[in-house]
PDB file of C-alpha atoms in Angstrom:
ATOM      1  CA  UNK A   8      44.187 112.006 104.950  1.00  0.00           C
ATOM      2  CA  UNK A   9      44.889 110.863 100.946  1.00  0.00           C
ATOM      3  CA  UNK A  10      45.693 107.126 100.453  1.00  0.00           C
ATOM      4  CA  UNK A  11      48.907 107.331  97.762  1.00  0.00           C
ATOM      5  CA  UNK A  12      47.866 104.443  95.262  1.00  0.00           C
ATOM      6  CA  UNK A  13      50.554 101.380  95.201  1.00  0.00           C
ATOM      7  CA  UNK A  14      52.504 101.585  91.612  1.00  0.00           C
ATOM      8  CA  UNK A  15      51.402  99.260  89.525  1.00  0.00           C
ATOM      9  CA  UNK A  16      47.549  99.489  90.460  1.00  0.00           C
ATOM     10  CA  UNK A  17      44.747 100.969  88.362  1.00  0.00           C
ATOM     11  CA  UNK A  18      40.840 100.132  88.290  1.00  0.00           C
ATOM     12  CA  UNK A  19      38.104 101.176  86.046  1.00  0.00           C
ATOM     13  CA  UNK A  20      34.577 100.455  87.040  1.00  0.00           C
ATOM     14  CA  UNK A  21      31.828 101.245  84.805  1.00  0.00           C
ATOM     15  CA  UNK A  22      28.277 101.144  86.129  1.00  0.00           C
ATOM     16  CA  UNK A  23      25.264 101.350  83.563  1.00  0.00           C
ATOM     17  CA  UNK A  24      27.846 102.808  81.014  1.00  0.00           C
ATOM     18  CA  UNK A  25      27.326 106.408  82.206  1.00  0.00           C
ATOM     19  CA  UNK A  26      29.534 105.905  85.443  1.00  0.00           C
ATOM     20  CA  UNK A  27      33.198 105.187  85.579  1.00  0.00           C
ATOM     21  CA  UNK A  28      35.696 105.219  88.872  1.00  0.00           C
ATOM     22  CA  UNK A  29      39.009 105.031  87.853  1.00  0.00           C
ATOM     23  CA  UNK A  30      41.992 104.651  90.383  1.00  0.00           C
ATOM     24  CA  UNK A  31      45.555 104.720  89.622  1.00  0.00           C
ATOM     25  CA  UNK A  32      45.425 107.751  87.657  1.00  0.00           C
ATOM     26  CA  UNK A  33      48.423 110.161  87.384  1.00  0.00           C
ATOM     27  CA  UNK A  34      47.372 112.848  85.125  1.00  0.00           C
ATOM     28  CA  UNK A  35      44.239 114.227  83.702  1.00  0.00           C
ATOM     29  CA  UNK A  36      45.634 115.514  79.786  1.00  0.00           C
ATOM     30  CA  UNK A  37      42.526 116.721  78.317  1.00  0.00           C
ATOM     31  CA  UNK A  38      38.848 116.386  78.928  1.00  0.00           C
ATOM     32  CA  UNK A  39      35.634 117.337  76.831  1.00  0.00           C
ATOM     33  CA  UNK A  40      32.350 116.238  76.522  1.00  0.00           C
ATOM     34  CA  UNK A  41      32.912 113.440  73.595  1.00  0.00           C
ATOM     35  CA  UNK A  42      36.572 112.304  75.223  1.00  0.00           C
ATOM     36  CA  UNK A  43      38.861 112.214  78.613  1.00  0.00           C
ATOM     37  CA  UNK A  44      42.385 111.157  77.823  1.00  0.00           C
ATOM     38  CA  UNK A  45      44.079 110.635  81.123  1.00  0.00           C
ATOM     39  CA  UNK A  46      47.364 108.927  82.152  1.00  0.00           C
ATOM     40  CA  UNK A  47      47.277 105.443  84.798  1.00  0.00           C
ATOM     41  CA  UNK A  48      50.094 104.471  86.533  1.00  0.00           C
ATOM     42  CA  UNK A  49      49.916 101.288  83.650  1.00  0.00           C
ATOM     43  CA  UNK A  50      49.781 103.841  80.533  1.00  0.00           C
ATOM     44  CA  UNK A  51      47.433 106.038  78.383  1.00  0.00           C
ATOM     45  CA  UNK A  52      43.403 105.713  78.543  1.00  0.00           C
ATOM     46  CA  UNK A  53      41.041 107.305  76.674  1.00  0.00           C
ATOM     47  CA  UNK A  54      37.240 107.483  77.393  1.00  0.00           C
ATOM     48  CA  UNK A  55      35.136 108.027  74.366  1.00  0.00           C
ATOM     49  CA  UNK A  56      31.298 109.409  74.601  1.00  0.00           C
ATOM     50  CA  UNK A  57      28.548 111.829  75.090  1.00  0.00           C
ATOM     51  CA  UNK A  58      27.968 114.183  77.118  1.00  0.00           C
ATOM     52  CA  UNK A  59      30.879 113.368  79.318  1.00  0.00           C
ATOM     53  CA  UNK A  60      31.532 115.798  82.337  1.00  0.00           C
ATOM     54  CA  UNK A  61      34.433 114.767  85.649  1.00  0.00           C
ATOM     55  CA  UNK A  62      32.746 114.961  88.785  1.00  0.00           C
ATOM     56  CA  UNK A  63      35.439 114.267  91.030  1.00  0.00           C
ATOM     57  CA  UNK A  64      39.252 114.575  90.474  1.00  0.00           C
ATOM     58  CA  UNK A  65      42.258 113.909  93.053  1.00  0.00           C
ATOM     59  CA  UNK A  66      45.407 113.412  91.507  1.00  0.00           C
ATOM     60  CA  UNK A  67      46.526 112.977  95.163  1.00  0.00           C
ATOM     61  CA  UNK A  68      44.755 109.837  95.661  1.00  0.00           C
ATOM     62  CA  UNK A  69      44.402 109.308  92.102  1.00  0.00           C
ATOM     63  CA  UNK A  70      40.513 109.012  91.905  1.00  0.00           C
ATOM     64  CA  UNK A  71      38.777 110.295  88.473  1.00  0.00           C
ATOM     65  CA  UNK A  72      34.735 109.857  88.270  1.00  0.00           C
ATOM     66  CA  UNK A  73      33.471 110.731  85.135  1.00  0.00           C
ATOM     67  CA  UNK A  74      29.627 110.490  83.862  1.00  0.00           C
ATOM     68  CA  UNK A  75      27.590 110.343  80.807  1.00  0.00           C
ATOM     69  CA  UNK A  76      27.211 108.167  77.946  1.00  0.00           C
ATOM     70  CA  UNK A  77      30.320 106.472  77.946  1.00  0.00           C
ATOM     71  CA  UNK A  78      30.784 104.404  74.358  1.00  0.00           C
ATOM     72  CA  UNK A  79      34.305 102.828  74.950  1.00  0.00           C
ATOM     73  CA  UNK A  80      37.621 102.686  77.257  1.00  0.00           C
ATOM     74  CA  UNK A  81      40.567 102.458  74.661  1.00  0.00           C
ATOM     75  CA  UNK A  82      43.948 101.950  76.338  1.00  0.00           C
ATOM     76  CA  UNK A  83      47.154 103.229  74.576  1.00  0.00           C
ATOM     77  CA  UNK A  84      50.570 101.865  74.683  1.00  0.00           C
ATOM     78  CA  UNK A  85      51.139 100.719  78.031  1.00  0.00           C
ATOM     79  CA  UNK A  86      54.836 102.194  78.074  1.00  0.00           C
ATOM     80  CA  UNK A  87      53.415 105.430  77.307  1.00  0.00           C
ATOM     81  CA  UNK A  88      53.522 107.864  80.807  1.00  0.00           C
ATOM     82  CA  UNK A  89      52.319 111.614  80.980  1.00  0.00           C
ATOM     83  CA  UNK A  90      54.326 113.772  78.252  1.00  0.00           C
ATOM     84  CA  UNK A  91      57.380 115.829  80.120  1.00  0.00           C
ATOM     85  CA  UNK A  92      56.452 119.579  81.604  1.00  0.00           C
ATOM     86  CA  UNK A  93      58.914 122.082  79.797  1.00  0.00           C
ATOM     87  CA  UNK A  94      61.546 121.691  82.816  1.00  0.00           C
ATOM     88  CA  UNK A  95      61.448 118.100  82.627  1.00  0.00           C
ATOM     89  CA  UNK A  96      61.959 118.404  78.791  1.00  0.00           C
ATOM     90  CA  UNK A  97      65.132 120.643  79.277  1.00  0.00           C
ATOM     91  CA  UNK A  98      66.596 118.431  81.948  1.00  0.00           C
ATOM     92  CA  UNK A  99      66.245 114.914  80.180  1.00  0.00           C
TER      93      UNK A  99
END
């Protein structure tokens, strides 16, 4: 059974630099292995690195785990959500 994640709420915990949980997360927007831009329920995040690969994703519960040598966490404007699909563009 998935736990929905309260709105408002978002963690990041970074263990040795080449671990990070995240919680809170809405949408995954791109990933390679120098940079994972995803979307938190408090705005835009970026994680810059090396080598970076997800091991576990659940938009469900919001959960992200990514791994490798992480360099920085650079938040983006904290009024900025998830772009609009194309039928959310047409409809706004």
């Amino acid at each position: 059974m998935s736990e929905k994640i309260s709105a408002g709420v978002h963690h990041a915990i970074l263990e040795n630099r080449n671990q990070l949980l995240l919680t809170g997360v809405t949408e995954i927007d791109s990933f390679d292995e120098r940079a994972v831009v995803v979307y938190t329920q408090l705005g835009e995040l970026t994680i810059l690195g090396k080598n970076l690969h997800m091991n576990r994703m659940s938009i469900e519960s919001g959960e992200v785990s990514v791994e490798g040598d992480i360099l920085a966490l650079r938040y983006g404007d904290k009024d900025r959500q998830a772009p609009l699909n194309l039928l959310g563009r047409l409809f706004r």
